[in-house]
mmCIF file of C-alpha atoms and ligand atoms in Angstrom:
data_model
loop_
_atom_site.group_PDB
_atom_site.id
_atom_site.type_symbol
_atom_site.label_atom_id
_atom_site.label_comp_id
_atom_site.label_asym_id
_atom_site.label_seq_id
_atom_site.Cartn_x
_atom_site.Cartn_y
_atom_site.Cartn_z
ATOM 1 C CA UNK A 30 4.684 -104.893 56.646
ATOM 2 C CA UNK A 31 1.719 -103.156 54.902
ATOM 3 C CA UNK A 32 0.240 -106.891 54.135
ATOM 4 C CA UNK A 33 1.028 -107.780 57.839
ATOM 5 C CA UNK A 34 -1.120 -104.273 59.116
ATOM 6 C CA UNK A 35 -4.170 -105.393 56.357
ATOM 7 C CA UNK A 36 -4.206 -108.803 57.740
ATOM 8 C CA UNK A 37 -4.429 -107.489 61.498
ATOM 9 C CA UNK A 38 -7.232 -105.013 60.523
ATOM 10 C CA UNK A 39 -8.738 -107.754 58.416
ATOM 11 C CA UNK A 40 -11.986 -108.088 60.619
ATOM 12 C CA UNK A 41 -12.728 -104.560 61.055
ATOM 13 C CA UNK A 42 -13.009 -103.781 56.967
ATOM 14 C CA UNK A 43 -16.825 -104.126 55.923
ATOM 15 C CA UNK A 44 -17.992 -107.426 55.047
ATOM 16 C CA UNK A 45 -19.471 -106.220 51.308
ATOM 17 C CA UNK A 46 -16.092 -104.916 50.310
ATOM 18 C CA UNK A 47 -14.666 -108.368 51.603
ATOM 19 C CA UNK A 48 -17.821 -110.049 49.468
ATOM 20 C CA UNK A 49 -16.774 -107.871 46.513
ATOM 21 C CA UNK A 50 -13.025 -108.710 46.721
ATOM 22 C CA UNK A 51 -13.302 -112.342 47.456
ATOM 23 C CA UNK A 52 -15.829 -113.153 44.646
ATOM 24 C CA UNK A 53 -13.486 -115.014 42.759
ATOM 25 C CA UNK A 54 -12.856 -117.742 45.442
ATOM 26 C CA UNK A 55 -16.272 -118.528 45.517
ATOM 27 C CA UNK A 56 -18.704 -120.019 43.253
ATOM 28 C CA UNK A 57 -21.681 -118.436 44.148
ATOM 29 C CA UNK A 58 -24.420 -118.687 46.819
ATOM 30 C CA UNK A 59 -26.310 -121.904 45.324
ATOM 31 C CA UNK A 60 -25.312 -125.588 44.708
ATOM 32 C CA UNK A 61 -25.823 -124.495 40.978
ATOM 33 C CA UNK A 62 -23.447 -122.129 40.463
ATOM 34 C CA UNK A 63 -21.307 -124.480 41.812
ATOM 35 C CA UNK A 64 -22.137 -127.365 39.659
ATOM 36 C CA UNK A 65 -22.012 -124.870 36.637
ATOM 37 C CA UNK A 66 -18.739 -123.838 37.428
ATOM 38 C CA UNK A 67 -17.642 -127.748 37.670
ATOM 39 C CA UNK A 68 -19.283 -128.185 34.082
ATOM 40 C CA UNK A 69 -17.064 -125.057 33.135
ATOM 41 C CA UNK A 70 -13.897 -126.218 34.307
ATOM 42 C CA UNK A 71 -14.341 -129.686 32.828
ATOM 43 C CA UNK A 72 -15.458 -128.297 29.340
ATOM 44 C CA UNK A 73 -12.946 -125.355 28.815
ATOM 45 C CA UNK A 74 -9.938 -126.816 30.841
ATOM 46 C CA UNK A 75 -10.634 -130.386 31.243
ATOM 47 C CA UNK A 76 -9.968 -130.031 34.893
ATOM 48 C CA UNK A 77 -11.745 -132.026 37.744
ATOM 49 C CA UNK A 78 -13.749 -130.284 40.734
ATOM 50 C CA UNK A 79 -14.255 -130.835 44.548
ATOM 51 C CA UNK A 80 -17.408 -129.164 45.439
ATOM 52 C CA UNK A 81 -17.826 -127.823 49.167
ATOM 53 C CA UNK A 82 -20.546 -126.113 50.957
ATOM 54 C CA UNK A 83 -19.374 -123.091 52.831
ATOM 55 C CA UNK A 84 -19.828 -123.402 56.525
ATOM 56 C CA UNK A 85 -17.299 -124.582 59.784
ATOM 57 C CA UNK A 86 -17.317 -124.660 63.075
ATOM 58 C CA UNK A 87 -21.222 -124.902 63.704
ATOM 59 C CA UNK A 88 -22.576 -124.441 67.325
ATOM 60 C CA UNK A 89 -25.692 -126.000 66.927
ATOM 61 C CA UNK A 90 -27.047 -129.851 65.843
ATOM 62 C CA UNK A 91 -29.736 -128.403 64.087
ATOM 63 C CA UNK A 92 -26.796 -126.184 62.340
ATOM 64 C CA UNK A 93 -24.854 -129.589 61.288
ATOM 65 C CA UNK A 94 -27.777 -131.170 60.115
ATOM 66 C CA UNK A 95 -28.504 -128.118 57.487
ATOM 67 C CA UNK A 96 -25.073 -128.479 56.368
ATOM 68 C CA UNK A 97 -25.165 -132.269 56.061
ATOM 69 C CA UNK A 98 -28.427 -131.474 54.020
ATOM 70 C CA UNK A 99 -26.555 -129.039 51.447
ATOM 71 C CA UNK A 100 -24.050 -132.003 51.409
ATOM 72 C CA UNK A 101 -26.251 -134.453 50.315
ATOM 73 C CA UNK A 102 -27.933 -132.484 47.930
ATOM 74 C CA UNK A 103 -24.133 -131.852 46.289
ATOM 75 C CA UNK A 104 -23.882 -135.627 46.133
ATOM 76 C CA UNK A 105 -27.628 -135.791 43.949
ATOM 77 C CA UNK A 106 -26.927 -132.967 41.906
ATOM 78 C CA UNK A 107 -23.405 -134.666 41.031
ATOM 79 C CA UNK A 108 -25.287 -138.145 39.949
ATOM 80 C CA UNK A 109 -28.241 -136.198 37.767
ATOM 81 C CA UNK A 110 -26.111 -134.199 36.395
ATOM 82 C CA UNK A 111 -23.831 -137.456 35.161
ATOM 83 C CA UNK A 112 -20.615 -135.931 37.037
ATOM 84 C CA UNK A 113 -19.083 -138.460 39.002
ATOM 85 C CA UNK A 114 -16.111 -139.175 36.945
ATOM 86 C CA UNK A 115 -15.808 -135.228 37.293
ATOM 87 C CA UNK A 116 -16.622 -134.105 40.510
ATOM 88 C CA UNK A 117 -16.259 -135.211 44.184
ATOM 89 C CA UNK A 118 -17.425 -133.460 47.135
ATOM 90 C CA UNK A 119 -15.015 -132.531 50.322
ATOM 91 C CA UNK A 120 -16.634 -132.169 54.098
ATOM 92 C CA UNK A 121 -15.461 -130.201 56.900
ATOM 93 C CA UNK A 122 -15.983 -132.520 60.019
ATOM 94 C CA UNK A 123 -16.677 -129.226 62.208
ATOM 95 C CA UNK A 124 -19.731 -128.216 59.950
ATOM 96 C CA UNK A 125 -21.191 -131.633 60.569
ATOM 97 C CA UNK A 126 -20.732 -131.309 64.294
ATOM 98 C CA UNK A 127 -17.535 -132.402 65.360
ATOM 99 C CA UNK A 128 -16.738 -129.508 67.714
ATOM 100 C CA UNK A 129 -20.026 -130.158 69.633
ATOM 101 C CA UNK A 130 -20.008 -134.220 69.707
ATOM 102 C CA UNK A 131 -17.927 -136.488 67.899
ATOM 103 C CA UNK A 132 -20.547 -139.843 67.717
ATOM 104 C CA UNK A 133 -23.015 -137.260 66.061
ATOM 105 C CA UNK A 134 -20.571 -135.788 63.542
ATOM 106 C CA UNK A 135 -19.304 -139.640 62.653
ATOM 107 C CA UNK A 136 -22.641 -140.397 62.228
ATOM 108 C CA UNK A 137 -23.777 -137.122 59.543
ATOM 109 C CA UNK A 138 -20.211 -138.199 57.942
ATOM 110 C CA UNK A 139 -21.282 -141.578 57.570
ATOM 111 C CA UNK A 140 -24.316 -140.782 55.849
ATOM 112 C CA UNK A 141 -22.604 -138.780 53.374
ATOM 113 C CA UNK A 142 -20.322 -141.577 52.478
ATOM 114 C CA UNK A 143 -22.919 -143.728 52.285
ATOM 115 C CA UNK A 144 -24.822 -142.066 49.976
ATOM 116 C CA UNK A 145 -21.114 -140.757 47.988
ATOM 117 C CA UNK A 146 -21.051 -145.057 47.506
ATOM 118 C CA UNK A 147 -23.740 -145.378 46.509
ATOM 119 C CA UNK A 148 -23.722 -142.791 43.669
ATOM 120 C CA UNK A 149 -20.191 -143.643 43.034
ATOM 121 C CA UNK A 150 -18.810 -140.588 43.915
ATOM 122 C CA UNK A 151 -15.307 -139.800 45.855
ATOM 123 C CA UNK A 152 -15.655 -137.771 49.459
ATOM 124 C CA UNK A 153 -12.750 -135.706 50.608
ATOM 125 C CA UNK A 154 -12.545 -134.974 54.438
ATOM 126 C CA UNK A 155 -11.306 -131.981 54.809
ATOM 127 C CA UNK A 156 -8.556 -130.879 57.556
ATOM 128 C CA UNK A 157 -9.527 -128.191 59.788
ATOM 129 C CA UNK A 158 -6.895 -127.298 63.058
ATOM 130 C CA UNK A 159 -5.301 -129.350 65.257
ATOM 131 C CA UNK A 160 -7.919 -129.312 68.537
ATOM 132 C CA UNK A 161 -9.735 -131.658 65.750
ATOM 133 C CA UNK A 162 -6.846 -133.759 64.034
ATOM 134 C CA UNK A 163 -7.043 -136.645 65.812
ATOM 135 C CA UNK A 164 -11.200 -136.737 65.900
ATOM 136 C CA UNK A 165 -10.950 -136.201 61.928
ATOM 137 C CA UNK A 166 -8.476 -139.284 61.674
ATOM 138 C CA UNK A 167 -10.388 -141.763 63.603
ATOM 139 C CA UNK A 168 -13.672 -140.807 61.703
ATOM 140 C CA UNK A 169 -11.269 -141.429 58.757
ATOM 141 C CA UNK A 170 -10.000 -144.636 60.215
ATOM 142 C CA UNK A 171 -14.175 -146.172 61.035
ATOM 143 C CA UNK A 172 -15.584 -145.262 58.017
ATOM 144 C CA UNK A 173 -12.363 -147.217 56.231
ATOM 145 C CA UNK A 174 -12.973 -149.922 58.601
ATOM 146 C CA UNK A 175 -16.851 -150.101 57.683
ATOM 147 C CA UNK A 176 -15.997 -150.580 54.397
ATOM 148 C CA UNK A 177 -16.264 -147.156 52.818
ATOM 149 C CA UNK A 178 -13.978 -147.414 50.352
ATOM 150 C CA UNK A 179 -14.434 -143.851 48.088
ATOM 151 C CA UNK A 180 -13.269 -141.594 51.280
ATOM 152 C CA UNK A 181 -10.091 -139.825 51.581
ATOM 153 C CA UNK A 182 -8.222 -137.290 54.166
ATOM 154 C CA UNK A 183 -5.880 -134.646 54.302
ATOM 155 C CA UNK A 184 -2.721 -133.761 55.805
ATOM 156 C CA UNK A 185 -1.065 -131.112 56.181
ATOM 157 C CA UNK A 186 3.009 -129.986 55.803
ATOM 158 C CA UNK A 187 3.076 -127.445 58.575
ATOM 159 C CA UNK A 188 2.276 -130.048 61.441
ATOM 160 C CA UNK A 189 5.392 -131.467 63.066
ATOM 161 C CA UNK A 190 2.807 -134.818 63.240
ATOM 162 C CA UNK A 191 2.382 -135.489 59.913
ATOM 163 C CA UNK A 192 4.769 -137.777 59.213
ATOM 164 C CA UNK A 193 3.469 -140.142 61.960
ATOM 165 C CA UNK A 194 0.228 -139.907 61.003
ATOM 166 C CA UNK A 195 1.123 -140.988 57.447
ATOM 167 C CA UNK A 196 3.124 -143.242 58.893
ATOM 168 C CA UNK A 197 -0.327 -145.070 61.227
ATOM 169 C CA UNK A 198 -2.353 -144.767 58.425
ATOM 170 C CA UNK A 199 -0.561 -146.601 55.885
ATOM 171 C CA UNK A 200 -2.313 -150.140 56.533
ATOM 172 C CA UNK A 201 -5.530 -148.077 55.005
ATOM 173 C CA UNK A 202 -4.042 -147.066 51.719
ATOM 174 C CA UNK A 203 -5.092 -143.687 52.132
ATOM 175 C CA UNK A 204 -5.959 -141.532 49.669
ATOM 176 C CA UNK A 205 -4.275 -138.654 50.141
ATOM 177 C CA UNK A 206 -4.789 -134.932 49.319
ATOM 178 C CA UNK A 207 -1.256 -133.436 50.710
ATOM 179 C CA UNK A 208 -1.790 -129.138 50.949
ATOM 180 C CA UNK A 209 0.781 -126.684 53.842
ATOM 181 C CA UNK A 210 -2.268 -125.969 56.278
ATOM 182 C CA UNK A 211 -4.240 -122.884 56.291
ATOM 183 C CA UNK A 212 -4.778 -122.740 60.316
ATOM 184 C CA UNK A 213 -2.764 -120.779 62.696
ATOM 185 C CA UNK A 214 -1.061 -123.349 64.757
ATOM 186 C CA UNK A 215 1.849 -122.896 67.832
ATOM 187 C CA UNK A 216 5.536 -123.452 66.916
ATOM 188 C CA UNK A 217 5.116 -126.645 69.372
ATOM 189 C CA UNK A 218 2.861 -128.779 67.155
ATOM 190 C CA UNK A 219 3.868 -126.728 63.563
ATOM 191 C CA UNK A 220 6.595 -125.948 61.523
ATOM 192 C CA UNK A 221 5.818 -122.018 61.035
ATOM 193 C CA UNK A 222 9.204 -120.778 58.796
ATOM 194 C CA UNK A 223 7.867 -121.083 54.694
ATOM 195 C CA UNK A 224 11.677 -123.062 53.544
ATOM 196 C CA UNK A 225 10.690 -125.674 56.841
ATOM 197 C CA UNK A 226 7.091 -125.793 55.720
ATOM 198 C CA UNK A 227 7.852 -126.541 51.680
ATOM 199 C CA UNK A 228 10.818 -129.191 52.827
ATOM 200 C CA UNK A 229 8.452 -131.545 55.078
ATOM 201 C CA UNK A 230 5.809 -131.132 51.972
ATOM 202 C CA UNK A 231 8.470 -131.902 49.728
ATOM 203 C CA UNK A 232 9.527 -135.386 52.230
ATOM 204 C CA UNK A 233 5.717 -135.998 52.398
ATOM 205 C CA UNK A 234 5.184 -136.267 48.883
ATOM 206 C CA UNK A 235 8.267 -138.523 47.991
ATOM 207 C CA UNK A 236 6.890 -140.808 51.214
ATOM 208 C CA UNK A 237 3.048 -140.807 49.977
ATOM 209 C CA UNK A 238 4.452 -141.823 46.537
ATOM 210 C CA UNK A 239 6.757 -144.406 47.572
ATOM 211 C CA UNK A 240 3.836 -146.026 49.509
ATOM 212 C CA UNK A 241 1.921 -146.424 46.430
ATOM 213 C CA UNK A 242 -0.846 -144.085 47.464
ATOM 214 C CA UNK A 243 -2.584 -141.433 45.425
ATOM 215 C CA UNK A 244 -2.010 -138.154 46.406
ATOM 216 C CA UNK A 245 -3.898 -134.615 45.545
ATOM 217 C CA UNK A 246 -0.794 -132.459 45.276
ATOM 218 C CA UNK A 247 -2.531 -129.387 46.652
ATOM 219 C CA UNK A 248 -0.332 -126.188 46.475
ATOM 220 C CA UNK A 249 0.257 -123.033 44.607
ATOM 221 C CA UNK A 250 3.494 -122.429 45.007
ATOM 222 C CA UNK A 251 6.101 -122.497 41.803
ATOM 223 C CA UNK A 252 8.765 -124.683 43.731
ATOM 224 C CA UNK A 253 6.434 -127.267 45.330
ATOM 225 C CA UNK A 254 4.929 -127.400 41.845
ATOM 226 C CA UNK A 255 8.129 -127.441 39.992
ATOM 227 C CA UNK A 256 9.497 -130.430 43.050
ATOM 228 C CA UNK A 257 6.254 -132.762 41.921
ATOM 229 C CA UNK A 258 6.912 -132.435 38.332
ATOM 230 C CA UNK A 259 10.251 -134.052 38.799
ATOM 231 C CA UNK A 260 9.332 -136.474 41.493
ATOM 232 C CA UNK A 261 6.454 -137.595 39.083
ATOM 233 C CA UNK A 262 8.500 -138.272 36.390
ATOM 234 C CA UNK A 263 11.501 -139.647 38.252
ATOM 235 C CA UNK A 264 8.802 -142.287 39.613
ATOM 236 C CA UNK A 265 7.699 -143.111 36.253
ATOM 237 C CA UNK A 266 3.928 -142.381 37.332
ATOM 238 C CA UNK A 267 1.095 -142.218 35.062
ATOM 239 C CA UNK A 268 -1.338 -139.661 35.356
ATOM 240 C CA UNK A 269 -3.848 -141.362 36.857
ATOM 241 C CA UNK A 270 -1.699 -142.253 39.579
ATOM 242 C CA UNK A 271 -1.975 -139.093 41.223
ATOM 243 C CA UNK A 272 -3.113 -135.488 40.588
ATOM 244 C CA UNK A 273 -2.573 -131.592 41.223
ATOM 245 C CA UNK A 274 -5.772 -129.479 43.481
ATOM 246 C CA UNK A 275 -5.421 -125.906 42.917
ATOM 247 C CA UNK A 276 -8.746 -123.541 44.781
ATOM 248 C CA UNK A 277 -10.647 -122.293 42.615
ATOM 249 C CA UNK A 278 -9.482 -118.425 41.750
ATOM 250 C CA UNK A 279 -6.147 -118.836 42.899
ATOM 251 C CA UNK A 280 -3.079 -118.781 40.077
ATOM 252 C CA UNK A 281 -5.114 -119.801 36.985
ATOM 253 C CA UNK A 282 -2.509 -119.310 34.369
ATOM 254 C CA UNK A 283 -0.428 -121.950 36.225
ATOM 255 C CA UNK A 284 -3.515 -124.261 36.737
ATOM 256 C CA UNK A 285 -3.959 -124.124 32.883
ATOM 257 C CA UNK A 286 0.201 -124.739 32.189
ATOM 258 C CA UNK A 287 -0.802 -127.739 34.508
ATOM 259 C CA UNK A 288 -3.207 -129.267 32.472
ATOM 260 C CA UNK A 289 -1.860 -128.541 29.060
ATOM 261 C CA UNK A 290 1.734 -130.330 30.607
ATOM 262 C CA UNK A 291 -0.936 -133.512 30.662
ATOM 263 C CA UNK A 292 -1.276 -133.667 34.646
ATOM 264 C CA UNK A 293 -4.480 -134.284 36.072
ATOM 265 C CA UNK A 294 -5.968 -131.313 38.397
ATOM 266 C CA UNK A 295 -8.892 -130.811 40.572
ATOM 267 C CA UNK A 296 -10.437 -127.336 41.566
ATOM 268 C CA UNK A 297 -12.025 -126.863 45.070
ATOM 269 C CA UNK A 298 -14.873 -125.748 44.509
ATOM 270 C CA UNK A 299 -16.706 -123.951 47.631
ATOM 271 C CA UNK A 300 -20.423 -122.235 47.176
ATOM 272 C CA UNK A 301 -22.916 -121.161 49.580
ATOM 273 C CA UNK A 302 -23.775 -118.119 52.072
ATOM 274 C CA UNK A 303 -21.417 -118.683 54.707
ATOM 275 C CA UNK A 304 -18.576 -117.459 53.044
ATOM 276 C CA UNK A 305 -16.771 -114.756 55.507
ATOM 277 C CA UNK A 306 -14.403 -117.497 57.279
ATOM 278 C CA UNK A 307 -13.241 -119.163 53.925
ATOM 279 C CA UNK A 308 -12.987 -115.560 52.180
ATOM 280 C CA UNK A 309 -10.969 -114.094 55.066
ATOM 281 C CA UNK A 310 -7.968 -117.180 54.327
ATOM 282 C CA UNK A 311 -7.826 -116.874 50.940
ATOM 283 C CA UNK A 312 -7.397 -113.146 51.306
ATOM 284 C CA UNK A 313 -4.904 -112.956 53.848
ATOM 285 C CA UNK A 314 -2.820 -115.644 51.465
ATOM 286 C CA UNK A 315 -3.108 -113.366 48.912
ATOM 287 C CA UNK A 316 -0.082 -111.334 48.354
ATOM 288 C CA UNK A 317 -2.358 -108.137 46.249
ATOM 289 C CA UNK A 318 -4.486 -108.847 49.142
ATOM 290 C CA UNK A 319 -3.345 -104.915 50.495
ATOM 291 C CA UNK A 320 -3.382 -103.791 47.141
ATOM 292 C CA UNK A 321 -6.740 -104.919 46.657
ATOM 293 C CA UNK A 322 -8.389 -104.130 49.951
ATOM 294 C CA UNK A 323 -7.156 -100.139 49.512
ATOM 295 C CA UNK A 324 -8.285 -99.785 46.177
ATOM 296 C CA UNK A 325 -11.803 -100.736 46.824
ATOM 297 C CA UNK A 326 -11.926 -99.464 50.216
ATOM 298 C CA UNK A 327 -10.586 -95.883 48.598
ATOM 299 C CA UNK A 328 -12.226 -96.108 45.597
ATOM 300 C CA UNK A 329 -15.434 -98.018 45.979
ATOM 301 C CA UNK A 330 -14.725 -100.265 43.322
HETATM 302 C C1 FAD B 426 -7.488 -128.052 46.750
HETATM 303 C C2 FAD B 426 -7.040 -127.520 48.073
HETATM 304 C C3 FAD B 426 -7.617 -128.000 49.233
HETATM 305 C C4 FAD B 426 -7.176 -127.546 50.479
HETATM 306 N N1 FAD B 426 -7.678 -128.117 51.623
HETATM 307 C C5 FAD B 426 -7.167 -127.765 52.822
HETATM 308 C C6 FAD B 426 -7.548 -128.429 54.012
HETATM 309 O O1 FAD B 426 -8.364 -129.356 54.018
HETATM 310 N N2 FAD B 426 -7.003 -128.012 55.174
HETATM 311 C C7 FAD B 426 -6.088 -126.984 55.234
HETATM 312 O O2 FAD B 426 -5.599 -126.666 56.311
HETATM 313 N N3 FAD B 426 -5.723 -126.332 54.105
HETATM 314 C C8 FAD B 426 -6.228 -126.693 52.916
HETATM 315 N N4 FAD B 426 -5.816 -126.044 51.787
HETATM 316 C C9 FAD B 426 -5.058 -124.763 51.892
HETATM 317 C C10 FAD B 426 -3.585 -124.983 51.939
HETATM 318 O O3 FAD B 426 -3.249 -125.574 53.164
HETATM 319 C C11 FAD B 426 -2.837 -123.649 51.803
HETATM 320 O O4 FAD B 426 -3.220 -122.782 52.790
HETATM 321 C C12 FAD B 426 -3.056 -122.964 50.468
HETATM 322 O O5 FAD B 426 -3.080 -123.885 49.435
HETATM 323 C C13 FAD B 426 -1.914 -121.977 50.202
HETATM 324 O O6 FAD B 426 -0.690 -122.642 50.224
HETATM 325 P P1 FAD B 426 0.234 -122.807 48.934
HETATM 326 O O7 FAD B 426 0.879 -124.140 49.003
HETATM 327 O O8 FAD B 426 -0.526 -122.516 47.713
HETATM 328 O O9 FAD B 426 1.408 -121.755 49.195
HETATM 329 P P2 FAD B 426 1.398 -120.180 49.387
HETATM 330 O O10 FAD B 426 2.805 -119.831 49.693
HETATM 331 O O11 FAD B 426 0.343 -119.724 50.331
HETATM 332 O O12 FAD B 426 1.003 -119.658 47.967
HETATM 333 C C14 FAD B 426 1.897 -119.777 46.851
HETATM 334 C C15 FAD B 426 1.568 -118.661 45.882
HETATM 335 O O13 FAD B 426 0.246 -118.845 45.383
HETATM 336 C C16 FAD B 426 -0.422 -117.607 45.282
HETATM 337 N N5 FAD B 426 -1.601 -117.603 46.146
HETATM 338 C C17 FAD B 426 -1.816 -118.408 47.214
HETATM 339 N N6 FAD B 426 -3.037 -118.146 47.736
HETATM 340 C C18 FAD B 426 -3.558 -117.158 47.007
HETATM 341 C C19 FAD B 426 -4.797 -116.459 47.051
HETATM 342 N N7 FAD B 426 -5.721 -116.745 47.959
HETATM 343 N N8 FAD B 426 -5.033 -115.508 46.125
HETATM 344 C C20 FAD B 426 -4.121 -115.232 45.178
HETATM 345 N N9 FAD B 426 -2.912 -115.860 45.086
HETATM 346 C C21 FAD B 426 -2.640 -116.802 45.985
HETATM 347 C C22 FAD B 426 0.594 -116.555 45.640
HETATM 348 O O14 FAD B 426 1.261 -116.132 44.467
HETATM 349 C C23 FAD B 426 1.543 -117.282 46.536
HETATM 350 O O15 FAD B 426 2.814 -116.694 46.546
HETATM 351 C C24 FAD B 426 -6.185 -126.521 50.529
HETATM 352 C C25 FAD B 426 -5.610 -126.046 49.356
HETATM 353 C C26 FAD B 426 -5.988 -126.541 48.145
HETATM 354 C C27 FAD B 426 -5.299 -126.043 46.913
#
């Protein structure tokens, strides 16, 4: 109830104490704290990054192209710094323009996975809500027909459409990273009850296996964890065959237990100065989130 009362007030605490609070889900403001953090991870943990500029829902060309600069500048910094068997980078299609015109956004997407193939580096699109699900697909499904190979999507369990979608994009092989959904969506296009939401991950994974695809088992939560253990054993895969995404901050004792178990994992790794919209999710999924608003608002700490 408290949690429910924090969330609702969420906008009108000050953004420093937000800053302050949500520094841990954030590399830092420049594409080298990011790619320090990745060197971090991969040293001390062994784990694997996805690195992602902060920024969404743009409302300006000029806007998208910044971003798509920042992008590209992930992708060099990757190859000098001898990363690509490391790091990937993931794009949100609204903060290269898909909200204002979708031939413009394909084409600032295509230039990214150009220049991801010809590095040799792996580009994630990310999911953002469903007015753009269909728009992200089919930039998905062109680039994939163009012959961009080192491109994957997301989908995401709370959608009632999921399972088609897997189900039309299965000619492509796609690689998949599989997380709930972080948008607020209706009860008409989303499952919105937490057992519903964990059972149609739980059929989604067992489907994207049994297709042969790889999948980025993206989730925090001990019994979707706990379910891909067992279904990766019980389908005798290899640990190259798929792996586990965690964000970075979120549960690290249990992305550590992942990695000593032998599994594979990839961090999400977002940096930059546009970091209110991101912050504000991972806070309101947080459940100390209350906790951790009313000590520093009470405090100043
Ligand atoms: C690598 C990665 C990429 C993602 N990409 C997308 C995307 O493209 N599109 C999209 O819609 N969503 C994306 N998401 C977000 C995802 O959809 C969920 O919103 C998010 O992962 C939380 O869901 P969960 O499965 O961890 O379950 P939850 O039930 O939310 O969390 C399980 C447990 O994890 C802990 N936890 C979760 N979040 C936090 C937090 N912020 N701080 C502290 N503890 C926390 C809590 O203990 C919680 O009980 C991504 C997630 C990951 C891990």
């Amino acid at each position: 109830m408290f949690n429910k009362l924090i969330v609702a007030c969420l906008p009108l605490v000050p953004r420093p104490i937000i800053r302050k609070i949500s520094s841990r889900y954030i590399a830092g403001d420049h594409l080298a704290d990011a790619i320090d953090i990745t060197r971090q991870l991969h040293a001390g943990e062994g784990a694997r990054s996805t690195i992602d500029v902060l920024g969404e829902f743009v409302d300006s060309e000029d806007r998208a192209l910044t971003e798509k600069a920042a992008s590209l500048a992930v992708l060099d910094a990757i190859a000098a710094g001898e990363l690509h068997h490391v790091a990937g980078l993931s794009v949100k299609p609204t903060s290269l323009g898909l909200g204002l015109d979708e031939e413009f956004a394909h084409a600032n997407i295509q230039e990214l996975a150009q220049k991801a193939r010809d590095l040799g580096i792996f580009m994630r699109i990310d999911m953002e809500n469903t007015p753009y699900t269909d728009a992200t697909l089919k930039v998905y499904r062109r680039l994939r027909e163009d012959g961009y190979d080192r491109v994957g999507i997301v989908l995401q369990a709370m959608l009632r459409r999921t399972e088609q979608d897997l189900r039309d994009h299965l000619e492509y092989q796609p690689s998949i990273r599989l997380c709930k959904g972080i948008y607020k969506e209706s009860r008409e296009v989303a499952w919105t009850g937490r057992e519903e939401i964990r059972d149609n991950f739980k059929r989604l994974l067992r489907l994207i296996l049994e297709s042969g695809l790889y999948c980025g088992i993206a989730t925090h939560d001990d019994p979707l964890v706990d379910d891909a253990r067992q279904v990766v054993a019980a389908h005798g895969l290899g640990a190259d065959d798929y792996e586990f995404q965690m964000l970075l901050g979120v549960r690290e004792p249990v992305r550590r237990q992942i990695l000593a178990e032998g599994h594979n994992l990839r961090v999400y790794v977002p940096f930059g100065e546009d970091w209110y919209g991101y912050s504000s999710r991972r806070l309101k999924e947080n459940p100390a989130m209350a906790g951790m608003i009313a000590k520093a608002v009470l405090l100043g700490q």
